[in-house]
PDB file of C-alpha atoms and ligand atoms in Angstrom:
ATOM      1  CA  MET A   1      17.596  19.888   3.366  1.00 94.00           C
ATOM      2  CA  LYS A   2      20.922  18.111   3.155  1.00 97.00           C
ATOM      3  CA  VAL A   3      20.150  14.454   2.537  1.00 98.00           C
ATOM      4  CA  GLY A   4      22.847  11.819   2.156  1.00 98.00           C
ATOM      5  CA  VAL A   5      22.644   8.345   0.671  1.00 98.00           C
ATOM      6  CA  LEU A   6      24.882   5.748   2.294  1.00 98.00           C
ATOM      7  CA  ALA A   7      26.912   4.720  -0.738  1.00 98.00           C
ATOM      8  CA  LEU A   8      28.880   1.637   0.241  1.00 98.00           C
ATOM      9  CA  GLN A   9      26.799  -0.995  -1.564  1.00 98.00           C
ATOM     10  CA  GLY A  10      23.309  -1.431  -2.976  1.00 97.00           C
ATOM     11  CA  ASP A  11      20.969   0.620  -5.139  1.00 97.00           C
ATOM     12  CA  VAL A  12      22.431   4.023  -4.311  1.00 98.00           C
ATOM     13  CA  ARG A  13      21.819   5.573  -7.735  1.00 98.00           C
ATOM     14  CA  GLU A  14      18.108   4.753  -7.685  1.00 98.00           C
ATOM     15  CA  HIS A  15      17.646   6.480  -4.313  1.00 98.00           C
ATOM     16  CA  ILE A  16      19.568   9.504  -5.554  1.00 98.00           C
ATOM     17  CA  SER A  17      17.255   9.777  -8.585  1.00 98.00           C
ATOM     18  CA  ALA A  18      14.155   9.432  -6.406  1.00 98.00           C
ATOM     19  CA  LEU A  19      15.381  12.136  -4.010  1.00 98.00           C
ATOM     20  CA  ILE A  20      16.225  14.505  -6.878  1.00 98.00           C
ATOM     21  CA  ALA A  21      12.689  13.966  -8.180  1.00 97.00           C
ATOM     22  CA  CYS A  22      11.485  15.117  -4.737  1.00 96.00           C
ATOM     23  CA  GLY A  23      13.432  18.365  -5.075  1.00 95.00           C
ATOM     24  CA  VAL A  24      16.364  17.627  -2.788  1.00 95.00           C
ATOM     25  CA  TYR A  25      19.971  17.394  -3.933  1.00 89.00           C
ATOM     26  CA  PRO A  26      21.415  14.361  -2.198  1.00 98.00           C
ATOM     27  CA  THR A  27      25.073  13.657  -1.605  1.00 98.00           C
ATOM     28  CA  THR A  28      26.762  10.294  -1.257  1.00 98.00           C
ATOM     29  CA  VAL A  29      28.096   9.254   2.142  1.00 98.00           C
ATOM     30  CA  ARG A  30      31.214   7.087   2.289  1.00 98.00           C
ATOM     31  CA  ARG A  31      33.275   8.883   4.935  1.00 98.00           C
ATOM     32  CA  PRO A  32      32.653  10.273   8.404  1.00 98.00           C
ATOM     33  CA  ALA A  33      33.059  13.867   7.152  1.00 98.00           C
ATOM     34  CA  GLU A  34      30.391  13.269   4.509  1.00 98.00           C
ATOM     35  CA  LEU A  35      28.070  11.902   7.176  1.00 98.00           C
ATOM     36  CA  ALA A  36      28.734  14.920   9.374  1.00 98.00           C
ATOM     37  CA  ALA A  37      27.692  17.219   6.500  1.00 98.00           C
ATOM     38  CA  VAL A  38      24.200  15.748   6.058  1.00 98.00           C
ATOM     39  CA  GLU A  39      21.043  16.306   8.081  1.00 97.00           C
ATOM     40  CA  ALA A  40      19.233  13.131   7.026  1.00 98.00           C
ATOM     41  CA  LEU A  41      20.306   9.780   5.616  1.00 98.00           C
ATOM     42  CA  VAL A  42      18.919   7.129   3.276  1.00 98.00           C
ATOM     43  CA  ILE A  43      20.178   3.555   3.583  1.00 98.00           C
ATOM     44  CA  PRO A  44      19.641   1.713   0.312  1.00 98.00           C
ATOM     45  CA  GLY A  45      18.583  -1.816  -0.499  1.00 97.00           C
ATOM     46  CA  GLY A  46      21.375  -4.265  -1.078  1.00 97.00           C
ATOM     47  CA  GLU A  47      22.896  -6.726   1.336  1.00 97.00           C
ATOM     48  CA  SER A  48      22.641  -5.786   4.994  1.00 98.00           C
ATOM     49  CA  THR A  49      25.660  -7.817   6.093  1.00 97.00           C
ATOM     50  CA  THR A  50      27.849  -6.255   3.395  1.00 97.00           C
ATOM     51  CA  ILE A  51      26.691  -2.712   4.171  1.00 98.00           C
ATOM     52  CA  ALA A  52      27.316  -3.274   7.891  1.00 98.00           C
ATOM     53  CA  HIS A  53      30.751  -4.735   7.201  1.00 97.00           C
ATOM     54  CA  LEU A  54      31.778  -1.899   4.867  1.00 98.00           C
ATOM     55  CA  SER A  55      30.471   0.648   7.379  1.00 98.00           C
ATOM     56  CA  GLN A  56      32.909  -0.779   9.905  1.00 97.00           C
ATOM     57  CA  ILE A  57      35.783  -0.632   7.424  1.00 98.00           C
ATOM     58  CA  PHE A  58      34.954   2.974   6.458  1.00 98.00           C
ATOM     59  CA  ASP A  59      34.648   4.054  10.124  1.00 98.00           C
ATOM     60  CA  LEU A  60      30.994   4.861   9.645  1.00 98.00           C
ATOM     61  CA  PHE A  61      29.315   2.227  11.756  1.00 98.00           C
ATOM     62  CA  GLN A  62      29.460   3.878  15.155  1.00 98.00           C
ATOM     63  CA  PRO A  63      28.986   7.442  13.815  1.00 98.00           C
ATOM     64  CA  ILE A  64      25.807   6.383  11.969  1.00 98.00           C
ATOM     65  CA  ARG A  65      24.554   4.566  15.052  1.00 98.00           C
ATOM     66  CA  ASP A  66      25.195   7.659  17.171  1.00 98.00           C
ATOM     67  CA  ARG A  67      23.552  10.063  14.712  1.00 98.00           C
ATOM     68  CA  ILE A  68      20.430   7.882  14.560  1.00 98.00           C
ATOM     69  CA  ALA A  69      20.343   7.643  18.350  1.00 97.00           C
ATOM     70  CA  HIS A  70      20.503  11.459  18.468  1.00 96.00           C
ATOM     71  CA  GLY A  71      17.522  11.862  16.165  1.00 96.00           C
ATOM     72  CA  MET A  72      18.941  12.151  12.635  1.00 97.00           C
ATOM     73  CA  PRO A  73      16.056  11.375  10.249  1.00 98.00           C
ATOM     74  CA  VAL A  74      16.776   8.173   8.355  1.00 98.00           C
ATOM     75  CA  TYR A  75      14.991   6.045   5.788  1.00 98.00           C
ATOM     76  CA  GLY A  76      15.992   2.469   4.974  1.00 98.00           C
ATOM     77  CA  SER A  77      14.611   0.273   2.197  1.00 98.00           C
ATOM     78  CA  CYS A  78      14.923  -3.513   2.432  1.00 98.00           C
ATOM     79  CA  ALA A  79      18.519  -4.101   3.593  1.00 98.00           C
ATOM     80  CA  GLY A  80      18.190  -0.571   4.992  1.00 98.00           C
ATOM     81  CA  MET A  81      15.205  -1.695   7.059  1.00 98.00           C
ATOM     82  CA  ILE A  82      17.261  -4.577   8.465  1.00 98.00           C
ATOM     83  CA  LEU A  83      20.066  -2.173   9.358  1.00 98.00           C
ATOM     84  CA  LEU A  84      17.625   0.068  11.244  1.00 98.00           C
ATOM     85  CA  ALA A  85      16.044  -2.755  13.240  1.00 98.00           C
ATOM     86  CA  ASP A  86      17.078  -3.303  16.842  1.00 98.00           C
ATOM     87  CA  HIS A  87      16.635  -7.078  16.470  1.00 97.00           C
ATOM     88  CA  ILE A  88      17.024  -9.499  13.537  1.00 97.00           C
ATOM     89  CA  LEU A  89      15.853 -13.074  13.047  1.00 97.00           C
ATOM     90  CA  ASP A  90      17.711 -15.332  10.597  1.00 95.00           C
ATOM     91  CA  ALA A  91      20.683 -13.016  10.909  1.00 94.00           C
ATOM     92  CA  LYS A  92      24.127 -14.025   9.790  1.00 95.00           C
ATOM     93  CA  ALA A  93      26.235 -15.028  12.819  1.00 94.00           C
ATOM     94  CA  GLY A  94      27.451 -11.872  14.522  1.00 92.00           C
ATOM     95  CA  GLN A  95      25.435  -9.573  12.248  1.00 94.00           C
ATOM     96  CA  GLU A  96      25.078  -6.110  13.778  1.00 95.00           C
ATOM     97  CA  THR A  97      22.747  -3.267  12.907  1.00 98.00           C
ATOM     98  CA  PHE A  98      22.724   0.501  13.370  1.00 98.00           C
ATOM     99  CA  GLY A  99      19.408   0.034  15.147  1.00 98.00           C
ATOM    100  CA  GLY A 100      17.058   2.783  16.259  1.00 97.00           C
ATOM    101  CA  LEU A 101      13.745   1.115  15.390  1.00 98.00           C
ATOM    102  CA  ASP A 102      12.301  -1.014  18.164  1.00 98.00           C
ATOM    103  CA  ILE A 103      11.305  -3.821  15.808  1.00 98.00           C
ATOM    104  CA  THR A 104      12.320  -7.396  15.099  1.00 98.00           C
ATOM    105  CA  VAL A 105      12.710  -8.147  11.385  1.00 98.00           C
ATOM    106  CA  ARG A 106      13.057 -11.524   9.766  1.00 97.00           C
ATOM    107  CA  ARG A 107      15.616 -11.495   6.968  1.00 96.00           C
ATOM    108  CA  ASN A 108      14.641 -13.097   3.656  1.00 93.00           C
ATOM    109  CA  ALA A 109      11.203 -13.661   5.180  1.00 94.00           C
ATOM    110  CA  PHE A 110       9.357 -14.026   1.881  1.00 89.00           C
ATOM    111  CA  GLY A 111      11.773 -16.661   0.601  1.00 81.00           C
ATOM    112  CA  ARG A 112      14.796 -16.708  -1.645  1.00 74.00           C
ATOM    113  CA  GLN A 113      15.753 -14.520  -4.598  1.00 67.00           C
ATOM    114  CA  VAL A 114      13.402 -16.516  -6.891  1.00 67.00           C
ATOM    115  CA  ASP A 115      10.513 -15.687  -4.565  1.00 79.00           C
ATOM    116  CA  SER A 116      10.869 -11.957  -5.221  1.00 87.00           C
ATOM    117  CA  PHE A 117       7.554 -10.373  -6.214  1.00 92.00           C
ATOM    118  CA  GLU A 118       5.623  -7.158  -6.751  1.00 94.00           C
ATOM    119  CA  SER A 119       2.336  -6.156  -5.202  1.00 92.00           C
ATOM    120  CA  ASP A 120       0.058  -3.109  -5.006  1.00 93.00           C
ATOM    121  CA  ILE A 121      -0.291  -2.144  -1.379  1.00 93.00           C
ATOM    122  CA  ALA A 122      -1.975   0.595   0.601  1.00 92.00           C
ATOM    123  CA  PHE A 123       0.535   2.948   2.198  1.00 92.00           C
ATOM    124  CA  ALA A 124      -0.798   5.105   5.009  1.00 85.00           C
ATOM    125  CA  ASP A 125      -0.182   8.567   3.640  1.00 67.00           C
ATOM    126  CA  ALA A 126      -0.108   7.838  -0.070  1.00 61.00           C
ATOM    127  CA  THR A 127      -3.850   7.366  -0.483  1.00 64.00           C
ATOM    128  CA  PRO A 128      -5.940   7.059  -2.564  1.00 72.00           C
ATOM    129  CA  ALA A 129      -3.822   5.113  -5.083  1.00 83.00           C
ATOM    130  CA  PRO A 130      -1.908   2.091  -3.828  1.00 90.00           C
ATOM    131  CA  VAL A 131       1.853   1.879  -4.021  1.00 91.00           C
ATOM    132  CA  ARG A 132       3.540  -0.645  -6.308  1.00 92.00           C
ATOM    133  CA  ALA A 133       5.879  -2.459  -3.963  1.00 93.00           C
ATOM    134  CA  VAL A 134       8.845  -4.482  -5.211  1.00 95.00           C
ATOM    135  CA  PHE A 135      10.069  -7.156  -2.795  1.00 95.00           C
ATOM    136  CA  ILE A 136      13.519  -8.646  -3.461  1.00 94.00           C
ATOM    137  CA  ARG A 137      14.592 -11.199  -0.875  1.00 94.00           C
ATOM    138  CA  ALA A 138      12.838  -8.889   1.498  1.00 95.00           C
ATOM    139  CA  PRO A 139      12.488  -8.891   5.258  1.00 96.00           C
ATOM    140  CA  TRP A 140       9.218  -8.441   7.090  1.00 96.00           C
ATOM    141  CA  VAL A 141       8.609  -7.047  10.519  1.00 98.00           C
ATOM    142  CA  GLU A 142       7.842  -9.827  12.939  1.00 97.00           C
ATOM    143  CA  GLU A 143       7.444  -7.831  16.143  1.00 97.00           C
ATOM    144  CA  ILE A 144       7.004  -4.179  16.921  1.00 97.00           C
ATOM    145  CA  GLY A 145       7.865  -2.369  20.113  1.00 96.00           C
ATOM    146  CA  THR A 146       6.396   0.792  21.551  1.00 91.00           C
ATOM    147  CA  GLY A 147       6.133   3.910  19.438  1.00 93.00           C
ATOM    148  CA  ILE A 148       6.161   2.052  16.116  1.00 97.00           C
ATOM    149  CA  GLU A 149       3.521   3.032  13.575  1.00 96.00           C
ATOM    150  CA  ILE A 150       2.638   0.454  10.903  1.00 97.00           C
ATOM    151  CA  LEU A 151       2.236   2.138   7.505  1.00 96.00           C
ATOM    152  CA  ALA A 152       1.747  -0.908   5.263  1.00 96.00           C
ATOM    153  CA  GLU A 153       1.217  -4.634   5.652  1.00 95.00           C
ATOM    154  CA  ILE A 154       1.129  -7.785   3.548  1.00 93.00           C
ATOM    155  CA  ASP A 155      -0.790 -10.780   4.947  1.00 90.00           C
ATOM    156  CA  SER A 156      -0.708  -9.065   8.336  1.00 92.00           C
ATOM    157  CA  HIS A 157       3.082  -8.708   8.298  1.00 94.00           C
ATOM    158  CA  PRO A 158       4.161  -5.073   8.555  1.00 97.00           C
ATOM    159  CA  VAL A 159       6.292  -4.057   5.550  1.00 97.00           C
ATOM    160  CA  ALA A 160       6.508  -0.315   6.212  1.00 97.00           C
ATOM    161  CA  VAL A 161       6.984   1.157   9.667  1.00 98.00           C
ATOM    162  CA  ARG A 162       7.886   4.429  11.233  1.00 97.00           C
ATOM    163  CA  SER A 163       8.917   5.780  14.571  1.00 96.00           C
ATOM    164  CA  LYS A 164       9.465   9.506  15.088  1.00 92.00           C
ATOM    165  CA  SER A 165      12.405  10.201  12.798  1.00 96.00           C
ATOM    166  CA  ILE A 166      12.912   6.753  11.265  1.00 98.00           C
ATOM    167  CA  LEU A 167      11.118   5.247   8.262  1.00 98.00           C
ATOM    168  CA  ALA A 168      11.714   1.740   6.939  1.00 98.00           C
ATOM    169  CA  THR A 169      10.172  -0.295   4.117  1.00 98.00           C
ATOM    170  CA  SER A 170      10.725  -3.965   3.222  1.00 97.00           C
ATOM    171  CA  PHE A 171      10.225  -3.014  -0.404  1.00 97.00           C
ATOM    172  CA  HIS A 172      12.024  -0.745  -2.871  1.00 97.00           C
ATOM    173  CA  PRO A 173      10.083   2.398  -3.893  1.00 95.00           C
ATOM    174  CA  GLU A 174      13.322   3.629  -5.491  1.00 95.00           C
ATOM    175  CA  LEU A 175      12.842   1.064  -8.274  1.00 96.00           C
ATOM    176  CA  THR A 176       9.370   2.024  -9.462  1.00 94.00           C
ATOM    177  CA  GLY A 177       9.494   5.700 -10.433  1.00 92.00           C
ATOM    178  CA  ASP A 178       6.769   6.404  -7.843  1.00 93.00           C
ATOM    179  CA  HIS A 179       8.304   8.901  -5.463  1.00 94.00           C
ATOM    180  CA  ARG A 180       5.521   9.175  -2.878  1.00 94.00           C
ATOM    181  CA  ILE A 181       7.414   7.290  -0.214  1.00 95.00           C
ATOM    182  CA  HIS A 182      10.587   9.344  -0.654  1.00 97.00           C
ATOM    183  CA  ARG A 183       8.409  12.456  -0.551  1.00 95.00           C
ATOM    184  CA  TYR A 184       6.728  11.159   2.595  1.00 95.00           C
ATOM    185  CA  PHE A 185      10.171  10.701   4.140  1.00 97.00           C
ATOM    186  CA  ILE A 186      11.279  14.224   3.232  1.00 97.00           C
ATOM    187  CA  GLU A 187       8.058  16.062   3.999  1.00 94.00           C
ATOM    188  CA  GLU A 188       6.487  14.089   6.827  1.00 92.00           C
ATOM    189  CA  VAL A 189       9.359  12.377   8.620  1.00 95.00           C
ATOM    190  CA  ALA A 190      12.545  14.359   8.095  1.00 96.00           C
ATOM    191  CA  ARG A 191      11.250  17.942   7.964  1.00 93.00           C
ATOM    192  CA  GLY A 192       9.351  17.617  11.230  1.00 87.00           C
ATOM    193  CA  ALA A 193      12.184  15.803  12.966  1.00 87.00           C
ATOM    194  CA  LEU A 194      14.741  18.414  11.899  1.00 89.00           C
ATOM    195  CA  GLN A 195      12.561  21.283  13.157  1.00 86.00           C
ATOM    196  CA  HIS A 196      12.373  19.453  16.440  1.00 80.00           C
ATOM    197  CA  LEU A 197      16.180  19.057  16.596  1.00 76.00           C
ATOM    198  CA  GLN A 198      16.856  22.769  16.061  1.00 70.00           C
TER     199      GLN A 198
HETATM  200  N1  LIG B 201      18.165 -10.049   1.841  1.00 81.82           N
HETATM  201  C1  LIG B 201      18.945  -8.864   1.881  1.00 81.82           C
HETATM  202  C2  LIG B 201      19.636  -8.702   3.237  1.00 81.82           C
HETATM  203  O1  LIG B 201      19.460  -9.471   4.113  1.00 81.82           O
HETATM  204  C3  LIG B 201      18.123  -7.620   1.581  1.00 81.82           C
HETATM  205  C4  LIG B 201      17.684  -7.638   0.157  1.00 81.82           C
HETATM  206  C5  LIG B 201      17.418  -6.291  -0.433  1.00 81.82           C
HETATM  207  O2  LIG B 201      17.839  -5.239   0.068  1.00 81.82           O
HETATM  208  N2  LIG B 201      16.761  -6.308  -1.574  1.00 81.82           N
HETATM  209  O3  LIG B 201      20.352  -7.774   3.413  1.00 81.82           O
END
C-alpha cells in the first residue's frame, strides 16, 4: 500500500517511523504529484492553522480535500483530526479544514500547552491492553454526525473517531512506540476502503 505523510509541518518523522514499523514504506507528500502517487494519507500532529496555510501555498489544499471526498483513506492525529473535521469550535478566524468527517471538534479543548497530559485509554480494536494516549494541546470531539463511530473517549468526550475511510485521534500514538493505532488504520480502515475503491 502506498501511504503518504503530509510533510508540511508537525511530527512527520514520528508517523513515518510508526508506519515503517507496520510494514509499509511511506513517502512524504509536499507537492500535488506526490499526493497523486499515494493511495492513503496520514496528517500529522502539529498546528492545524499552519498546516492548512502551507497546504494552500503548496497547492495541496483543494487536491487533498477532493481526494478525501472521493474516498482516499486518511488518518489524522491531533492537528490532523482538526483538519479532517467538517466543523471547528475555537477556530482561528477564517480557519479552513480539508473536512470529510461529520464532526465538530473543539480546538485546544483540554487547555493550553501546560495542560498537556498522558492517559491510558481503551481503544475499540486494540483490546485487551489500553493505549497510552499523549494529549498535547489537543482537541476533543464535541458533536458527531451520522456514520461516525466513536473508538475512544475521555470523560465522555470522544477522542478517537472513524467514519468509513477516515480515522482521527485527538492524541498522538506516533509518540509512544505503540503502533496498534497505525496498524488499525492500515489493516482495518485503509485496506478495506481501498478494496472498495477498486
Ligand atoms: N492545538 C493544535 C492545533 O490547533 C494541535 C496540537 C497538536 O497537534 N498537538 O492545531
